[in-house]
Short mmCIF file of C-alpha atoms in Angstrom, two decimals:
data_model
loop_
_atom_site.label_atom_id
_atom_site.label_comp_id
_atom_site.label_asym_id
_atom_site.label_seq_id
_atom_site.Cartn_x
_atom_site.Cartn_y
_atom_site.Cartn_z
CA UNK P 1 64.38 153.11 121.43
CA UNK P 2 61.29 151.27 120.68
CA UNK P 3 61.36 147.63 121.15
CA UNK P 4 60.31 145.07 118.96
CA UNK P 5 57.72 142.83 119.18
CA UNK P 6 58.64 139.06 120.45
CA UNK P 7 56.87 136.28 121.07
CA UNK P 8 55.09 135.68 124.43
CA UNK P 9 56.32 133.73 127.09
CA UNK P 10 59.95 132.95 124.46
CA UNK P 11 62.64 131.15 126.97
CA UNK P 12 64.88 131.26 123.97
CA UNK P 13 68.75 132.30 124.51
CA UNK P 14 69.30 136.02 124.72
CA UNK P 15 72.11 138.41 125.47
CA UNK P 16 71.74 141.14 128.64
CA UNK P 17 70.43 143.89 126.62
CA UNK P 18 69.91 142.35 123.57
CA UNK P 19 66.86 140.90 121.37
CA UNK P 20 65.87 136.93 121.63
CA UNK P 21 67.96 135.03 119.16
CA UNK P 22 65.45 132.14 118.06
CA UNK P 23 64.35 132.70 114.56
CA UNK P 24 60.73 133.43 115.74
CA UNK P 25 61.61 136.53 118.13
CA UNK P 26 63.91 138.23 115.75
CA UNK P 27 61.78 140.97 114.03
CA UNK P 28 61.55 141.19 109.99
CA UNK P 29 62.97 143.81 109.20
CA UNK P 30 66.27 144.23 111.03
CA UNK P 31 68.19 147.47 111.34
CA UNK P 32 71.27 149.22 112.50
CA UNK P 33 69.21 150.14 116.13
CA UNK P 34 69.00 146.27 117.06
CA UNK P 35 72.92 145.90 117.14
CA UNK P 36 72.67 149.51 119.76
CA UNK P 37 73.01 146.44 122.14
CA UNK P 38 76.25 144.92 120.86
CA UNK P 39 78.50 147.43 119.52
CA UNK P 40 81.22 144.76 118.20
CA UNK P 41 78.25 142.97 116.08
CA UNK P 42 76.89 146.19 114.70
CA UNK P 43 80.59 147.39 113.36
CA UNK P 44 80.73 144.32 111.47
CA UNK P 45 76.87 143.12 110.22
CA UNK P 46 75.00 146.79 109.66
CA UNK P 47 77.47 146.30 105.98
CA UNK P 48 76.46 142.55 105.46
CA UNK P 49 73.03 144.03 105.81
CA UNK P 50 72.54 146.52 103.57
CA UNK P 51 74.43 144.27 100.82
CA UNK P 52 71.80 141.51 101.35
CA UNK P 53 69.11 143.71 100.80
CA UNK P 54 70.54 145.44 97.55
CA UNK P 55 70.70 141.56 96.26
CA UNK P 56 67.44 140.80 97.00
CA UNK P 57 66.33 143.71 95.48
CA UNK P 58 67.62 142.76 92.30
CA UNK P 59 66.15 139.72 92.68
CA UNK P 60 62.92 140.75 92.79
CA UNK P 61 63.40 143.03 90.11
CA UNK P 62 64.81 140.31 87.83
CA UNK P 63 61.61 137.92 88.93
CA UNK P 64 59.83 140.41 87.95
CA UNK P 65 60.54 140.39 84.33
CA UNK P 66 61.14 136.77 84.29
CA UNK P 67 59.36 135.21 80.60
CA UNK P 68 59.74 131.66 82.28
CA UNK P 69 57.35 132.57 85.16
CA UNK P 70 54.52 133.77 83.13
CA UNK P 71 55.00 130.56 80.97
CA UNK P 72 54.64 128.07 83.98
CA UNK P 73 50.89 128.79 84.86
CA UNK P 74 50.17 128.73 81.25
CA UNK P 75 51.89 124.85 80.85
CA UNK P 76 50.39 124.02 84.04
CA UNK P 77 46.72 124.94 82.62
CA UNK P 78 47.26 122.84 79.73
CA UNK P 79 47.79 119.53 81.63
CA UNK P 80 44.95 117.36 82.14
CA UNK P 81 43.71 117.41 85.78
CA UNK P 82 45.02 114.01 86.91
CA UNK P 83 48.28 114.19 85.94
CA UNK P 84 48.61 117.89 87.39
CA UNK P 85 47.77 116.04 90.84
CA UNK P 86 50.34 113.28 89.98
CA UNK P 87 53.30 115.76 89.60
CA UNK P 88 52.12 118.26 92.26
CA UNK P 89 55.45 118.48 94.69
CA UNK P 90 53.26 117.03 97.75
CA UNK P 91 50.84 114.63 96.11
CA UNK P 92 51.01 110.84 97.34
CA UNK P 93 52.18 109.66 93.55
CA UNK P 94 55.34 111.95 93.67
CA UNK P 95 56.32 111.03 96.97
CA UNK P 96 55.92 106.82 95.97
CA UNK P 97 57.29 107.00 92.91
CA UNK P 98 60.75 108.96 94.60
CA UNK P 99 60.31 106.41 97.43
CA UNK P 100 60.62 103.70 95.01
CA UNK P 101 63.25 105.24 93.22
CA UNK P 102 65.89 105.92 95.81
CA UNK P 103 65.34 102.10 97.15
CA UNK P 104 65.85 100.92 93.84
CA UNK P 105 68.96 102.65 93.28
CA UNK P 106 70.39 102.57 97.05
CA UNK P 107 69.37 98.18 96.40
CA UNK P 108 71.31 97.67 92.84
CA UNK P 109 74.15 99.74 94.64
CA UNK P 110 73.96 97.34 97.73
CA UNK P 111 73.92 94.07 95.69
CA UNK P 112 77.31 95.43 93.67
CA UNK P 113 79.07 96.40 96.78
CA UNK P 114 78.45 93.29 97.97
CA UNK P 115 78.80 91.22 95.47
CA UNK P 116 82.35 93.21 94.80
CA UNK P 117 83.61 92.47 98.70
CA UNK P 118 82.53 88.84 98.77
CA UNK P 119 85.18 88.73 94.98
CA UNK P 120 87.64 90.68 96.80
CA UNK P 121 87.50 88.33 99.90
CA UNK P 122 87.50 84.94 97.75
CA UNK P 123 90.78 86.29 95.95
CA UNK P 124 92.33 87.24 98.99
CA UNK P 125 91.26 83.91 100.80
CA UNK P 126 92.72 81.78 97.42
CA UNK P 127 95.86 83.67 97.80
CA UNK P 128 96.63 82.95 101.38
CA UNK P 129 96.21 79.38 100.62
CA UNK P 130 98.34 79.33 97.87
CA UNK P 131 100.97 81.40 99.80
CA UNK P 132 100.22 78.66 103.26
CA UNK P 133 100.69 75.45 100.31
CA UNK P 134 103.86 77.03 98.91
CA UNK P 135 105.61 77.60 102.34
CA UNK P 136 104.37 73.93 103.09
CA UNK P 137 106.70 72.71 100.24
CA UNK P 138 109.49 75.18 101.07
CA UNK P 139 108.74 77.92 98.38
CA UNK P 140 109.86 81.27 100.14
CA UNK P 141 112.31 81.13 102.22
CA UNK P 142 116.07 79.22 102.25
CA UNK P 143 115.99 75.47 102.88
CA UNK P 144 118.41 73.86 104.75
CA UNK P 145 118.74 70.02 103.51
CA UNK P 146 121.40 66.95 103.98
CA UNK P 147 122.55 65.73 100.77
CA UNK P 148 120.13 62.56 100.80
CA UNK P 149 117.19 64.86 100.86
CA UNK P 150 118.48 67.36 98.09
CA UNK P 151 118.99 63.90 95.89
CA UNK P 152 115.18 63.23 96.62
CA UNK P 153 113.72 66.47 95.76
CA UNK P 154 115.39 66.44 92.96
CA UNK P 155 114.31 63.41 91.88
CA UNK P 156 110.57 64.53 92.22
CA UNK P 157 111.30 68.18 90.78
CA UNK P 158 109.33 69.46 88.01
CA UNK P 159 110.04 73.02 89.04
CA UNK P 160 113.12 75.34 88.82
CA UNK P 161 115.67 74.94 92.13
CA UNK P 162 118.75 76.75 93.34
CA UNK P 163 121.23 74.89 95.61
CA UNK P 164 124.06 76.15 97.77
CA UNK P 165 126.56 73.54 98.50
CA UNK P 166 127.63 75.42 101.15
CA UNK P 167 131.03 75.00 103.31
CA UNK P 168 130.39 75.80 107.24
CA UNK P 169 132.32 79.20 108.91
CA UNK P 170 132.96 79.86 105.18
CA UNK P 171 132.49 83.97 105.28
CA UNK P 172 131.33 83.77 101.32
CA UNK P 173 129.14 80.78 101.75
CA UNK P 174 127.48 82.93 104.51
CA UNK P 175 126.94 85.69 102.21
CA UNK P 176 125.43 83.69 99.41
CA UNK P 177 123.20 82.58 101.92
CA UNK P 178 121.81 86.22 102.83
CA UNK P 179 121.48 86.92 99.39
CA UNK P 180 119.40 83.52 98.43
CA UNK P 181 117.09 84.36 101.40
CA UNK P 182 116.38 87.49 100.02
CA UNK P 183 115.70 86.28 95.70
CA UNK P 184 113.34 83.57 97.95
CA UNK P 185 111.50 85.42 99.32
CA UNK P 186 111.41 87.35 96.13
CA UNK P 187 110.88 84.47 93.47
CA UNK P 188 108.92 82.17 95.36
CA UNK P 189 108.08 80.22 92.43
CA UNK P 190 111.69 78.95 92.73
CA UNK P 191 112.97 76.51 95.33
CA UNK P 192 116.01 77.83 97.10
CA UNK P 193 118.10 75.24 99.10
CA UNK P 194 120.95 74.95 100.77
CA UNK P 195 123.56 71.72 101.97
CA UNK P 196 126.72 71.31 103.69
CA UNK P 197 129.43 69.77 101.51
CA UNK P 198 132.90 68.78 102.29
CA UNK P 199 135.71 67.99 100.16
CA UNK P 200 135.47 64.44 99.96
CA UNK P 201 131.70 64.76 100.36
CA UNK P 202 129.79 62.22 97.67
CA UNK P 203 127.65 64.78 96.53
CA UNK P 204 130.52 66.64 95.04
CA UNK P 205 131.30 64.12 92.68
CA UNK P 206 127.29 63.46 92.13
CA UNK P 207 127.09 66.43 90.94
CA UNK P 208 130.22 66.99 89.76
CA UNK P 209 131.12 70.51 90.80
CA UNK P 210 134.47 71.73 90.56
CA UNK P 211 134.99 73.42 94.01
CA UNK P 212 133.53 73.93 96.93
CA UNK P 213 131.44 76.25 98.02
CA UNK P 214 129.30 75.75 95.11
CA UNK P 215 125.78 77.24 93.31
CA UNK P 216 124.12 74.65 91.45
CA UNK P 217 121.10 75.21 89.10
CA UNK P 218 118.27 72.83 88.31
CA UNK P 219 115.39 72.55 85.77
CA UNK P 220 113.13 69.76 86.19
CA UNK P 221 116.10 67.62 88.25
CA UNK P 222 118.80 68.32 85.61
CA UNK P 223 121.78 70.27 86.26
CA UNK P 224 121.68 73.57 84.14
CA UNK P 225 123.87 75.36 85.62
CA UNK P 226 127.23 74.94 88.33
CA UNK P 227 129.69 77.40 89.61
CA UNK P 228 131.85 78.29 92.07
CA UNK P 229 132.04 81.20 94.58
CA UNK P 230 134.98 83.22 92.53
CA UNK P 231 132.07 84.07 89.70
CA UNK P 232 130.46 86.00 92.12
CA UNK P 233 133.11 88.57 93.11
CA UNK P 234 136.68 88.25 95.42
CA UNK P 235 137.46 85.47 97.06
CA UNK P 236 136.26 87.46 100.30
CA UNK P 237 133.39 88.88 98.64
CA UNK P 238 129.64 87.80 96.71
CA UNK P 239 128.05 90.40 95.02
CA UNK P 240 124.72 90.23 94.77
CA UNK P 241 123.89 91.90 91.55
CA UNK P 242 126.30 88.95 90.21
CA UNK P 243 124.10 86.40 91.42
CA UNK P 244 121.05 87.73 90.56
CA UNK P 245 122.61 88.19 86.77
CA UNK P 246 124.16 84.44 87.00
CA UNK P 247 120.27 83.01 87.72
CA UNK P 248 118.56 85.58 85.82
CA UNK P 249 121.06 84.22 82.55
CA UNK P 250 120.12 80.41 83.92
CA UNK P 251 116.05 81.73 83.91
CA UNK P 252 115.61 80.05 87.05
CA UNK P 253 114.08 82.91 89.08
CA UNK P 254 110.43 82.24 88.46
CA UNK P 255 107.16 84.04 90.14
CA UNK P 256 104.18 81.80 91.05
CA UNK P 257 101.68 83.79 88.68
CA UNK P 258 104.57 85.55 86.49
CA UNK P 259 105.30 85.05 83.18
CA UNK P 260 107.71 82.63 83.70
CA UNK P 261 106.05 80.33 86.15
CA UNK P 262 107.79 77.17 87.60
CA UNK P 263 106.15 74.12 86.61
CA UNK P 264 106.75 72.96 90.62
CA UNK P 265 103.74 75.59 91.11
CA UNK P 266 101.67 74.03 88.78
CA UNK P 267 102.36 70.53 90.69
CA UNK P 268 101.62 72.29 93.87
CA UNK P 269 97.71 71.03 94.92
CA UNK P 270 95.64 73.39 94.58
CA UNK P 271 96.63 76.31 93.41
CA UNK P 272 99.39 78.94 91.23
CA UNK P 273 98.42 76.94 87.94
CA UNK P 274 100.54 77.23 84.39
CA UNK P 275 99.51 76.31 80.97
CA UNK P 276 101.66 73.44 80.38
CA UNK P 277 101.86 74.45 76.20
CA UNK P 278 103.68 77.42 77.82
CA UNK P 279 106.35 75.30 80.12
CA UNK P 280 107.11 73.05 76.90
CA UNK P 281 107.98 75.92 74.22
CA UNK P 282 109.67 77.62 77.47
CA UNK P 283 111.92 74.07 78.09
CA UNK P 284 112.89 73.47 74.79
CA UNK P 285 113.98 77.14 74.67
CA UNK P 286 116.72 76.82 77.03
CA UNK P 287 117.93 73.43 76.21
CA UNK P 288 118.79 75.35 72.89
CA UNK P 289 120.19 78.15 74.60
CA UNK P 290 122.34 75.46 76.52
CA UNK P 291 123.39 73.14 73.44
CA UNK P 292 127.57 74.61 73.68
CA UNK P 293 129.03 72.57 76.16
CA UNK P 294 129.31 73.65 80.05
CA UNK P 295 132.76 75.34 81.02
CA UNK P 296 134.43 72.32 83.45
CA UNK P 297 135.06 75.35 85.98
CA UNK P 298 131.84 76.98 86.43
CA UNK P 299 129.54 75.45 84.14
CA UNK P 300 128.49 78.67 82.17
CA UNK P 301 127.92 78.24 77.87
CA UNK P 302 128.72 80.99 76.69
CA UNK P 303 132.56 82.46 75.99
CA UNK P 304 134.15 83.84 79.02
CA UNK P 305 137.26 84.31 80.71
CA UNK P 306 137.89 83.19 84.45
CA UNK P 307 140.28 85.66 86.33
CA UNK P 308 140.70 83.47 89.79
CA UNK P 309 144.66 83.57 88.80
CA UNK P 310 144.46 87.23 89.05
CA UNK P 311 142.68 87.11 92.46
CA UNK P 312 145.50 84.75 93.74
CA UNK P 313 148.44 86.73 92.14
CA UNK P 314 146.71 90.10 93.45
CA UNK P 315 146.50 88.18 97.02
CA UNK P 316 149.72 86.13 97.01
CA UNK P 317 152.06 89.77 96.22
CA UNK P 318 150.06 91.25 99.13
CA UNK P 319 150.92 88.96 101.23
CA UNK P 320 154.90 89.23 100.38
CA UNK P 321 154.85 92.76 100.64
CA UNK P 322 153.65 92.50 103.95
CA UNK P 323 156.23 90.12 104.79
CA UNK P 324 158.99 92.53 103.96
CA UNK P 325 157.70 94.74 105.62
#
């Protein structure tokens, strides 16, 4: 078989048998005898071959009879000198003016990036120090409070709060609790808080609630809103789809940068700001939504019907059945 030429002295990789593989030792025209060597590659290339040579064939054949290739040398004949050495593909203008091109792109694109990250951090910054000034004044999370302290923060409210007048080893008043940890985290433009209360507590008859346990309501340090335990489900039982409804109805739930925004956020230094045209027309909304008087049991406006007998009758019949049997 006669060899093909390669270039002198090549230390290039090769196979036993087999031609050099750099670019510069393989011959030009390749055939089926330079695969004799490897009888796998041959089986599988000699057909990629021939296929690559019918398509360049056609190529040349189409090039051939190309109109656009007979018009370049003419348009290229017609340009002045100067500028056909401006736009020739290696002249120095061509290479500047693409040099100057791609840095003025890749430095616009540099300067928005940037100037997009540093927005991105400053909102991300502000928010973390509005979220570190609300947990600061208890926003978040359930506050526990004595009696004195819920009486002073009431006082200086401007803001939407939630109270549990809670009664200790009370299963339901441990309930409520879970759930108001939960809407706090939730609505932390509301105040969530929570206080022991006994029967002959003075805070009962401060704020004049009927029972104990007890969920009290406030807007701006006035009572909106009192009920007991029993509007939440069984007397062994809070549902928490019932409480969120009960707040939702009182529109005390607020978000710091939600539509309905707590004034207390607005107070808050620094930060989760309200228009205070909005708060007004919002207040004098719900003091007309609140002009029927509050029910002296649970402190709801609207007509309703309280079924605590039932629970009792249900509970009390239980009870003798089981003591017949």
């Amino acid at each position: 078989m006669e060899q093909k030429e390669q270039v002198q002295g090549c230390s290039g990789p090769r196979i036993e048998g087999g031609p050099c593989l750099q670019d510069d030792c393989m011959p030009s025209s390749i055939g089926a005898e330079d695969f004799a060597w490897d009888p796998t590659m041959a089986s599988c290339c000699i057909e990629d071959l021939k296929n690559q040579r019918k398509g360049e064939a056609i190529r040349q054949k189409l090039l051939a009879v190309d109109p656009t290739r007979s018009r370049a040398p003419v348009i290229h004949s017609s340009m002045p000198s100067v500028l056909q050495e401006a736009l020739a593909p290696g002249s120095a203008q061509t290479a500047a003016l693409e040099a100057a091109a791609g840095e003025g792109e890749g430095h616009s694109e540099d300067e928005e990036l940037a100037a997009l990250r540093e927005r991105r951090k400053g909102e991300l910054r502000q928010r973390m120090q509005q979220h570190s000034r609300a947990q600061a004044l208890g926003y978040g999370q359930l506050n526990d409070v004595t009696g004195a302290q819920l009486m002073e923060r009431l006082e200086s409210s401007s803001g939407c709060s939630v109270c549990h007048c809670a009664v200790e080893g009370f299963e339901p008043s441990n309930q409520l609790d879970q759930h108001l940890e939960a809407l706090a985290h939730q609505h932390q433009g509301t105040l969530f808080m929570r206080t022991l209360v006994g029967h002959k507590s003075p805070l009962r008859a401060q704020l004049s609630l009927p029972s104990v346990p007890a969920l009290v309501c406030f807007r701006n340090g006035a009572v909106v809103g009192r009920t007991g335990l029993l509007t939440f489900g069984p007397p062994d039982e809070v549902l928490e789809e019932l409480v969120v409804d009960y707040l939702k109805r009182l529109g005390v739930l607020r978000q710091p940068g939600g539509a309905k925004q707590s004034p207390a956020s607005r107070a808050a230094p620094g930060g989760m700001m309200s228009s205070g045209s909005e708060d007004d027309e919002e207040g004098r909304g719900d003091q007309e939504s609140w002009k029927n008087p509050p029910c002296e049991v649970c402190g709801r406006c609207y007509p309703h019907e309280h079924v605590k007998a039932i629970y009792r009758e249900h509970h009390s019949s239980d009870e003798e059945g089981s003591n017949f049997d």
